[in-house]
Amino acid sequence: MPNANTDFSLYLVTDAPSRCRLGLLATVEAAIDGGVTLVQYRSTHPLKGAAYAEALALRQLLSSRSIPLIINNHADLALALDADGLHIGQHDLPPPVARRLLGKNKLLGLSINNHTQLAKTDFSLLDYIGIGPIFATQTKPDASPVVGLEHLAALVRQSPLPVVAIGGISSENATATRATGVAGLAVVSAICSAPNPAAAAALLRNR
Amino acid sequence: MPNANTDFSLYLVTDAPSRCRLGLLATVEAAIDGGVTLVQYRSTHPLKGAAYAEALALRQLLSSRSIPLIINNHADLALALDADGLHIGQHDLPPPVARRLLGKNKLLGLSINNHTQLAKTDFSLLDYIGIGPIFATQTKPDASPVVGLEHLAALVRQSPLPVVAIGGISSENATATRATGVAGLAVVSAICSAPNPAAAAALLRNR
């Protein structure tokens, strides 16, 4: 894959702007100052035009900082913004369809919750997988069952691709989560809701 | 435009499968038997994977009947299905972005409610416009103000592109609506909710 050198180590997933104390762009910029290496835009707008406008502003910010942008779910937004990649869940576009739309030179990530999902994954279509929720989280009330660190470590051993852990990651559990062998930690509220997103990111980066 | 010969005369917009008495595919098939000339798939699924699966089945049905498929809003679904076109509203992807994603050989339609929106439209990007709601409708509770036939006729005169009228069209008002000079009538519930979608379509076609 052309993106083999992508740094997944601190992967920020955006929250609703209303839940970012500093607003979306200022939060992301501070988080980059603190060490975030990649940003996934997860739209919370029901209207695609508003999501496009918001993601376009984020795209410009991230390009100026040389930070990759991944779009959650919406392949049309990823294509429209020439984003660096797309992240899909088990109920989004099927991975072969997403890969066909994106072409070979973009990152494609897939969310996985358990061994059954991992076993049926065609890794040749993907660049990384996201595993979660590792811990209980309030960000996605409809999330799948909690994975836990032991199960995460087993899944990481079985994955031929880099794994990003997501769901309830915080400075308290970051060291233990990294010890499972993941390529990165993905966070939403631990950075977006923090009074000081730069400091929160730096804390997660160093642990 | 390569699609200058598209027949917009009876344009079916799909409703939620639960609101189609016969289910989605059987309703569409009957509607084609009755004279529908084009189908727009408007997803009611919150999950894109379910929308993709449903639209793929529709795509296969329509291809076998040589009826064009237009996708509402989701350019990624349109691309994934190699649909014949995309329909966007005022709050979806901007028309220049949608056209860039689609390429030149697909239909692009835009919803317009009033003179102000018509005046700022770049018609060179589009193949047709949808004007509505012409009459009061229950299908879209968040719809724009009712246009009415007099206003519709004025907008049709100003449009250099074919106009499809939508919103509250029924067999009772079809003749009067066609008399405004529109290229076609778009209907949702008048066909989807009908006990006999083929007969409902035939009635709208003949008037």
Short mmCIF file of C-alpha atoms in Angstrom, two decimals:
data_model
loop_
_atom_site.label_atom_id
_atom_site.label_comp_id
_atom_site.label_asym_id
_atom_site.label_seq_id
_atom_site.Cartn_x
_atom_site.Cartn_y
_atom_site.Cartn_z
CA MET A 1 0.00 0.00 0.00
CA PRO A 2 1.27 3.48 -0.80
CA ASN A 3 0.35 4.67 2.68
CA ALA A 4 2.51 2.23 4.61
CA ASN A 5 4.23 5.06 6.43
CA THR A 6 1.12 6.63 7.86
CA ASP A 7 1.53 7.57 11.52
CA PHE A 8 -1.57 6.31 13.33
CA SER A 9 -0.15 6.83 16.81
CA LEU A 10 -2.54 9.56 17.96
CA TYR A 11 -5.70 9.51 15.87
CA LEU A 12 -8.26 12.22 16.58
CA VAL A 13 -11.90 11.60 15.67
CA THR A 14 -13.90 14.80 15.56
CA ASP A 15 -16.96 15.29 17.75
CA ALA A 16 -19.96 17.56 17.18
CA PRO A 17 -18.70 21.18 17.16
CA SER A 18 -21.14 21.92 19.98
CA ARG A 19 -19.31 19.41 22.17
CA CYS A 20 -15.87 20.93 21.45
CA ARG A 21 -15.25 23.63 24.01
CA LEU A 22 -13.13 25.65 21.58
CA GLY A 23 -15.15 24.92 18.44
CA LEU A 24 -14.06 22.36 15.88
CA LEU A 25 -11.18 24.03 14.05
CA ALA A 26 -9.51 25.55 17.10
CA THR A 27 -9.78 22.22 18.91
CA VAL A 28 -8.18 20.34 16.02
CA GLU A 29 -5.41 22.90 15.67
CA ALA A 30 -4.59 22.71 19.38
CA ALA A 31 -4.69 18.92 19.22
CA ILE A 32 -2.15 18.96 16.39
CA ASP A 33 0.07 21.24 18.47
CA GLY A 34 -0.19 18.59 21.19
CA GLY A 35 0.84 15.74 18.92
CA VAL A 36 -2.18 14.38 17.03
CA THR A 37 -0.88 12.58 13.92
CA LEU A 38 -4.09 12.01 11.93
CA VAL A 39 -7.68 13.34 11.99
CA GLN A 40 -10.90 11.56 11.12
CA TYR A 41 -13.85 13.82 10.32
CA ARG A 42 -17.06 12.27 11.59
CA SER A 43 -19.94 14.43 10.41
CA THR A 44 -22.74 15.14 12.82
CA HIS A 45 -24.73 17.23 10.30
CA PRO A 46 -27.89 15.78 8.78
CA LEU A 47 -27.36 18.00 5.71
CA LYS A 48 -24.49 17.08 3.44
CA GLY A 49 -23.89 20.65 2.35
CA ALA A 50 -23.12 21.71 5.92
CA ALA A 51 -20.87 18.68 6.41
CA TYR A 52 -19.05 19.50 3.18
CA ALA A 53 -18.44 23.12 4.22
CA GLU A 54 -17.18 22.07 7.65
CA ALA A 55 -14.95 19.32 6.28
CA LEU A 56 -13.57 21.67 3.61
CA ALA A 57 -12.38 24.08 6.30
CA LEU A 58 -10.84 21.18 8.20
CA ARG A 59 -9.21 19.93 4.99
CA GLN A 60 -7.51 23.31 4.49
CA LEU A 61 -6.27 23.42 8.09
CA LEU A 62 -4.89 19.88 7.95
CA SER A 63 -3.20 20.36 4.59
CA SER A 64 -1.39 23.40 5.98
CA ARG A 65 -0.13 21.24 8.86
CA SER A 66 0.61 18.13 6.71
CA ILE A 67 -1.77 16.02 8.80
CA PRO A 68 -3.79 13.35 6.96
CA LEU A 69 -7.57 13.68 6.85
CA ILE A 70 -9.79 10.60 6.91
CA ILE A 71 -13.54 10.94 6.31
CA ASN A 72 -15.95 8.76 8.24
CA ASN A 73 -18.56 6.87 6.19
CA HIS A 74 -19.22 9.39 3.39
CA ALA A 75 -17.14 8.40 0.38
CA ASP A 76 -18.58 11.29 -1.61
CA LEU A 77 -17.17 13.79 0.90
CA ALA A 78 -13.82 11.97 0.83
CA LEU A 79 -13.72 12.22 -2.97
CA ALA A 80 -14.98 15.81 -3.06
CA LEU A 81 -12.26 16.91 -0.62
CA ASP A 82 -9.54 14.67 -2.03
CA ALA A 83 -9.14 13.44 1.53
CA ASP A 84 -6.36 11.03 2.42
CA GLY A 85 -8.79 8.26 3.19
CA LEU A 86 -12.11 6.89 4.32
CA HIS A 87 -13.16 5.05 7.44
CA ILE A 88 -16.13 2.70 7.27
CA GLY A 89 -18.07 0.66 9.80
CA GLN A 90 -19.70 -2.73 9.47
CA HIS A 91 -22.97 -1.11 8.31
CA ASP A 92 -21.54 1.39 5.82
CA LEU A 93 -20.60 0.78 2.18
CA PRO A 94 -19.09 -2.71 1.75
CA PRO A 95 -15.25 -2.56 1.70
CA PRO A 96 -14.94 -3.67 -1.95
CA VAL A 97 -17.29 -0.88 -3.02
CA ALA A 98 -15.51 1.70 -0.88
CA ARG A 99 -12.12 0.64 -2.27
CA ARG A 100 -13.40 0.84 -5.83
CA LEU A 101 -14.66 4.40 -5.26
CA LEU A 102 -11.47 5.54 -3.52
CA GLY A 103 -8.91 4.01 -5.83
CA LYS A 104 -5.64 2.46 -4.69
CA ASN A 105 -3.92 5.52 -3.36
CA LYS A 106 -6.17 6.38 -0.44
CA LEU A 107 -6.32 4.96 3.07
CA LEU A 108 -9.26 2.71 3.87
CA GLY A 109 -10.02 1.70 7.44
CA LEU A 110 -12.71 -0.59 8.81
CA SER A 111 -14.22 -0.78 12.29
CA ILE A 112 -14.13 -4.20 13.90
CA ASN A 113 -15.59 -5.26 17.22
CA ASN A 114 -14.89 -8.98 17.56
CA HIS A 115 -13.22 -12.15 16.26
CA THR A 116 -16.12 -13.02 13.97
CA GLN A 117 -15.85 -9.72 12.14
CA LEU A 118 -12.05 -9.99 12.00
CA ALA A 119 -12.23 -13.51 10.55
CA LYS A 120 -14.39 -12.44 7.62
CA THR A 121 -12.33 -9.33 6.77
CA ASP A 122 -10.55 -9.11 3.43
CA PHE A 123 -7.43 -7.32 4.60
CA SER A 124 -6.17 -6.84 1.04
CA LEU A 125 -8.79 -4.08 0.63
CA LEU A 126 -7.76 -2.16 3.74
CA ASP A 127 -4.89 -0.12 5.16
CA TYR A 128 -5.78 -0.39 8.84
CA ILE A 129 -8.50 -1.51 11.17
CA GLY A 130 -10.14 0.27 14.06
CA ILE A 131 -11.04 -1.93 17.03
CA GLY A 132 -13.47 -0.82 19.67
CA PRO A 133 -15.05 0.19 21.85
CA ILE A 134 -12.16 -0.84 24.12
CA PHE A 135 -13.80 0.73 27.17
CA ALA A 136 -17.29 2.05 27.84
CA THR A 137 -17.92 5.37 26.10
CA GLN A 138 -20.63 8.01 26.03
CA THR A 139 -19.76 9.30 22.55
CA LYS A 140 -21.54 6.52 20.66
CA PRO A 141 -24.57 5.38 22.64
CA ASP A 142 -25.29 2.74 19.97
CA ALA A 143 -21.80 1.25 20.16
CA SER A 144 -21.04 -2.48 20.06
CA PRO A 145 -20.12 -4.48 23.21
CA VAL A 146 -16.97 -3.39 25.06
CA VAL A 147 -13.86 -5.23 23.78
CA GLY A 148 -11.52 -4.89 26.76
CA LEU A 149 -7.71 -5.00 26.73
CA GLU A 150 -7.27 -8.77 26.78
CA HIS A 151 -9.52 -9.27 23.78
CA LEU A 152 -7.88 -6.31 22.04
CA ALA A 153 -4.44 -7.88 22.45
CA ALA A 154 -5.70 -11.13 20.91
CA LEU A 155 -7.23 -9.28 17.95
CA VAL A 156 -4.03 -7.27 17.41
CA ARG A 157 -2.04 -10.52 17.24
CA GLN A 158 -4.38 -11.81 14.54
CA SER A 159 -4.45 -8.65 12.44
CA PRO A 160 -1.97 -8.35 9.57
CA LEU A 161 -2.75 -4.60 9.44
CA PRO A 162 -2.08 -1.76 11.86
CA VAL A 163 -4.73 -1.55 14.55
CA VAL A 164 -6.10 1.66 16.00
CA ALA A 165 -7.90 1.24 19.33
CA ILE A 166 -10.96 3.41 19.94
CA GLY A 167 -13.61 3.90 22.59
CA GLY A 168 -13.08 5.27 26.07
CA ILE A 169 -9.32 5.82 25.63
CA SER A 170 -7.96 8.36 28.13
CA SER A 171 -4.68 9.35 29.72
CA GLU A 172 -5.49 6.89 32.52
CA ASN A 173 -5.61 3.81 30.26
CA ALA A 174 -3.40 4.94 27.35
CA THR A 175 -0.24 3.16 28.52
CA ALA A 176 -2.05 -0.14 29.09
CA THR A 177 -3.78 0.17 25.73
CA ARG A 178 -0.53 0.84 23.86
CA ALA A 179 0.97 -2.22 25.54
CA THR A 180 -1.40 -4.44 23.53
CA GLY A 181 0.63 -3.69 20.42
CA VAL A 182 -1.74 -1.27 18.70
CA ALA A 183 -0.37 1.15 16.12
CA GLY A 184 -2.35 3.97 17.59
CA LEU A 185 -4.93 5.33 19.96
CA ALA A 186 -8.06 7.00 18.63
CA VAL A 187 -9.82 9.50 20.83
CA VAL A 188 -12.84 11.72 20.62
CA SER A 189 -13.90 13.24 23.91
CA ALA A 190 -10.53 12.87 25.67
CA ILE A 191 -9.33 15.67 23.38
CA CYS A 192 -12.46 17.40 22.07
CA SER A 193 -14.01 17.92 25.51
CA ALA A 194 -10.75 18.80 27.25
CA PRO A 195 -10.30 22.34 28.57
CA ASN A 196 -6.83 22.28 26.97
CA PRO A 197 -6.86 20.01 23.88
CA ALA A 198 -3.11 20.52 23.26
CA ALA A 199 -2.22 19.38 26.75
CA ALA A 200 -4.66 16.48 26.53
CA ALA A 201 -3.10 15.35 23.24
CA ALA A 202 0.44 15.69 24.62
CA LEU A 203 -0.50 13.55 27.60
CA LEU A 204 -1.90 10.80 25.36
CA ARG A 205 1.10 11.03 23.04
CA ASN A 206 3.73 10.64 25.74
CA ARG A 207 2.15 7.77 27.60
CA MET B 1 -25.57 17.39 -22.57
CA PRO B 2 -25.44 13.68 -23.45
CA ASN B 3 -28.76 13.10 -21.71
CA ALA B 4 -30.83 15.50 -23.78
CA ASN B 5 -33.26 12.75 -24.71
CA THR B 6 -34.14 11.72 -21.17
CA ASP B 7 -37.89 11.23 -20.73
CA PHE B 8 -38.86 13.02 -17.53
CA SER B 9 -42.59 12.81 -18.14
CA LEU B 10 -43.48 10.53 -15.22
CA TYR B 11 -40.76 10.63 -12.59
CA LEU B 12 -41.19 8.33 -9.60
CA VAL B 13 -39.45 9.23 -6.32
CA THR B 14 -39.24 6.26 -3.96
CA ASP B 15 -40.75 6.40 -0.51
CA ALA B 16 -39.81 4.39 2.59
CA PRO B 17 -40.43 0.70 1.85
CA SER B 18 -42.73 0.59 4.88
CA ARG B 19 -44.98 3.16 3.20
CA CYS B 20 -45.18 1.20 -0.09
CA ARG B 21 -48.09 -1.23 0.19
CA LEU B 22 -46.39 -3.74 -2.08
CA GLY B 23 -42.83 -3.22 -0.86
CA LEU B 24 -40.31 -1.13 -2.77
CA LEU B 25 -39.33 -3.32 -5.72
CA ALA B 26 -42.82 -4.61 -6.52
CA THR B 27 -44.15 -1.06 -6.32
CA VAL B 28 -41.51 0.24 -8.71
CA GLU B 29 -42.03 -2.63 -11.13
CA ALA B 30 -45.79 -2.04 -11.21
CA ALA B 31 -45.21 1.69 -11.63
CA ILE B 32 -43.02 1.01 -14.67
CA ASP B 33 -45.74 -1.20 -16.11
CA GLY B 34 -48.06 1.77 -15.66
CA GLY B 35 -45.78 4.19 -17.49
CA VAL B 36 -43.16 5.62 -15.12
CA THR B 37 -40.23 6.84 -17.23
CA LEU B 38 -37.54 7.50 -14.60
CA VAL B 39 -36.96 6.58 -10.94
CA GLN B 40 -35.24 8.56 -8.21
CA TYR B 41 -34.05 6.55 -5.22
CA ARG B 42 -34.45 8.58 -2.05
CA SER B 43 -32.90 6.60 0.80
CA THR B 44 -34.71 6.52 4.10
CA HIS B 45 -32.05 4.36 5.79
CA PRO B 46 -29.76 5.92 8.35
CA LEU B 47 -27.13 3.28 7.51
CA LYS B 48 -25.42 3.58 4.14
CA GLY B 49 -24.89 -0.17 3.82
CA ALA B 50 -28.63 -0.81 3.93
CA ALA B 51 -29.26 2.00 1.45
CA TYR B 52 -26.61 0.57 -0.86
CA ALA B 53 -28.12 -2.93 -0.77
CA GLU B 54 -31.62 -1.58 -1.44
CA ALA B 55 -30.48 0.71 -4.24
CA LEU B 56 -28.44 -2.10 -5.82
CA ALA B 57 -31.55 -4.26 -6.10
CA LEU B 58 -33.41 -1.31 -7.59
CA ARG B 59 -30.54 -0.68 -10.00
CA GLN B 60 -30.77 -4.25 -11.28
CA LEU B 61 -34.53 -4.02 -11.75
CA LEU B 62 -34.32 -0.69 -13.58
CA SER B 63 -31.48 -1.80 -15.84
CA SER B 64 -33.53 -4.80 -16.93
CA ARG B 65 -36.37 -2.44 -17.85
CA SER B 66 -34.13 0.27 -19.41
CA ILE B 67 -35.42 2.88 -16.96
CA PRO B 68 -32.91 5.50 -15.72
CA LEU B 69 -32.03 5.56 -12.02
CA ILE B 70 -31.29 8.84 -10.26
CA ILE B 71 -29.94 8.83 -6.69
CA ASN B 72 -31.07 11.49 -4.26
CA ASN B 73 -28.31 13.35 -2.38
CA HIS B 74 -25.71 10.57 -1.98
CA ALA B 75 -23.14 10.95 -4.74
CA ASP B 76 -21.21 7.99 -3.35
CA LEU B 77 -24.20 5.71 -3.89
CA ALA B 78 -24.67 7.13 -7.39
CA LEU B 79 -21.03 6.38 -8.23
CA ALA B 80 -21.04 2.97 -6.56
CA LEU B 81 -24.11 1.90 -8.56
CA ASP B 82 -23.08 3.65 -11.77
CA ALA B 83 -26.51 5.28 -11.61
CA ASP B 84 -27.73 7.48 -14.44
CA GLY B 85 -27.67 10.56 -12.30
CA LEU B 86 -27.90 12.42 -9.01
CA HIS B 87 -30.51 14.75 -7.61
CA ILE B 88 -29.45 17.36 -5.07
CA GLY B 89 -31.27 19.88 -2.96
CA GLN B 90 -30.25 23.37 -1.89
CA HIS B 91 -28.58 21.97 1.26
CA ASP B 92 -26.74 19.02 -0.29
CA LEU B 93 -23.33 19.06 -2.01
CA PRO B 94 -22.88 22.28 -4.03
CA PRO B 95 -23.69 21.72 -7.74
CA PRO B 96 -20.08 22.31 -8.93
CA VAL B 97 -18.84 19.67 -6.49
CA ALA B 98 -21.57 17.22 -7.45
CA ARG B 99 -20.84 17.71 -11.17
CA ARG B 100 -17.12 17.20 -10.62
CA LEU B 101 -17.76 13.90 -8.81
CA LEU B 102 -20.27 12.66 -11.40
CA GLY B 103 -18.43 13.61 -14.55
CA LYS B 104 -20.09 14.94 -17.69
CA ASN B 105 -22.08 11.88 -18.71
CA LYS B 106 -24.52 11.66 -15.82
CA LEU B 107 -27.73 13.53 -15.16
CA LEU B 108 -27.64 16.18 -12.44
CA GLY B 109 -30.83 17.72 -11.11
CA LEU B 110 -31.34 20.46 -8.53
CA SER B 111 -34.38 21.24 -6.39
CA ILE B 112 -35.60 24.82 -6.60
CA ASN B 113 -38.41 26.45 -4.67
CA ASN B 114 -38.52 30.06 -5.79
CA HIS B 115 -37.26 32.85 -8.07
CA THR B 116 -34.34 33.72 -5.83
CA GLN B 117 -32.95 30.21 -6.03
CA LEU B 118 -33.60 30.05 -9.78
CA ALA B 119 -31.80 33.35 -10.35
CA LYS B 120 -28.59 32.16 -8.70
CA THR B 121 -28.54 28.76 -10.45
CA ASP B 122 -25.69 27.91 -12.82
CA PHE B 123 -27.70 25.96 -15.39
CA SER B 124 -24.55 24.90 -17.25
CA LEU B 125 -23.87 22.41 -14.44
CA LEU B 126 -27.32 20.80 -14.56
CA ASP B 127 -29.54 18.66 -16.79
CA TYR B 128 -32.89 19.49 -15.23
CA ILE B 129 -34.45 21.19 -12.25
CA GLY B 130 -37.10 20.00 -9.85
CA ILE B 131 -39.55 22.65 -8.68
CA GLY B 132 -41.70 22.16 -5.63
CA PRO B 133 -43.59 21.61 -3.55
CA ILE B 134 -46.31 22.60 -6.03
CA PHE B 135 -49.09 21.63 -3.62
CA ALA B 136 -49.15 20.79 0.08
CA THR B 137 -47.64 17.36 0.79
CA GLN B 138 -47.25 15.05 3.75
CA THR B 139 -44.20 13.23 2.37
CA LYS B 140 -41.70 15.92 3.35
CA PRO B 141 -42.84 17.62 6.57
CA ASP B 142 -39.84 19.98 6.36
CA ALA B 143 -40.61 21.09 2.80
CA SER B 144 -40.30 24.66 1.54
CA PRO B 145 -43.36 26.93 1.03
CA VAL B 146 -45.94 25.76 -1.51
CA VAL B 147 -45.16 27.07 -5.03
CA GLY B 148 -48.60 26.87 -6.66
CA LEU B 149 -49.38 26.57 -10.39
CA GLU B 150 -49.12 30.24 -11.29
CA HIS B 151 -45.67 30.59 -9.77
CA LEU B 152 -44.64 27.26 -11.31
CA ALA B 153 -45.62 28.48 -14.80
CA ALA B 154 -43.51 31.64 -14.31
CA LEU B 155 -40.49 29.60 -13.17
CA VAL B 156 -40.88 27.20 -16.12
CA ARG B 157 -40.79 30.15 -18.53
CA GLN B 158 -37.53 31.35 -16.96
CA SER B 159 -35.81 27.97 -16.89
CA PRO B 160 -33.59 27.03 -19.83
CA LEU B 161 -33.69 23.42 -18.61
CA PRO B 162 -36.48 20.84 -18.40
CA VAL B 163 -38.55 21.27 -15.25
CA VAL B 164 -39.99 18.44 -13.20
CA ALA B 165 -42.79 19.46 -10.85
CA ILE B 166 -42.96 17.74 -7.46
CA GLY B 167 -45.01 17.88 -4.29
CA GLY B 168 -48.66 16.93 -3.93
CA ILE B 169 -49.09 15.94 -7.60
CA SER B 170 -52.07 13.60 -8.06
CA SER B 171 -54.43 12.47 -10.81
CA GLU B 172 -56.72 15.35 -9.78
CA ASN B 173 -54.18 18.09 -10.52
CA ALA B 174 -51.94 16.37 -13.11
CA THR B 175 -53.57 17.95 -16.19
CA ALA B 176 -53.38 21.46 -14.76
CA THR B 177 -49.78 20.91 -13.71
CA ARG B 178 -48.72 19.65 -17.14
CA ALA B 179 -50.38 22.74 -18.67
CA THR B 180 -47.69 24.93 -17.05
CA GLY B 181 -45.18 23.57 -19.56
CA VAL B 182 -43.24 21.21 -17.29
CA ALA B 183 -41.29 18.34 -18.83
CA GLY B 184 -42.57 15.96 -16.22
CA LEU B 185 -44.46 15.21 -13.05
CA ALA B 186 -42.66 13.72 -10.07
CA VAL B 187 -44.69 11.74 -7.59
CA VAL B 188 -44.07 9.83 -4.40
CA SER B 189 -47.19 8.88 -2.50
CA ALA B 190 -49.58 9.10 -5.48
CA ILE B 191 -47.92 5.93 -6.74
CA CYS B 192 -46.14 4.38 -3.72
CA SER B 193 -49.21 4.49 -1.47
CA ALA B 194 -51.70 3.49 -4.17
CA PRO B 195 -53.45 0.12 -3.87
CA ASN B 196 -52.61 -0.39 -7.56
CA PRO B 197 -49.38 1.44 -8.47
CA ALA B 198 -49.63 0.45 -12.15
CA ALA B 199 -53.10 1.94 -12.47
CA ALA B 200 -52.04 5.03 -10.52
CA ALA B 201 -49.08 5.55 -12.85
CA ALA B 202 -51.22 5.02 -15.95
CA LEU B 203 -53.70 7.60 -14.74
CA LEU B 204 -50.92 10.16 -14.18
CA ARG B 205 -49.34 9.33 -17.54
CA ASN B 206 -52.48 9.79 -19.60
CA ARG B 207 -53.68 13.03 -18.11
#
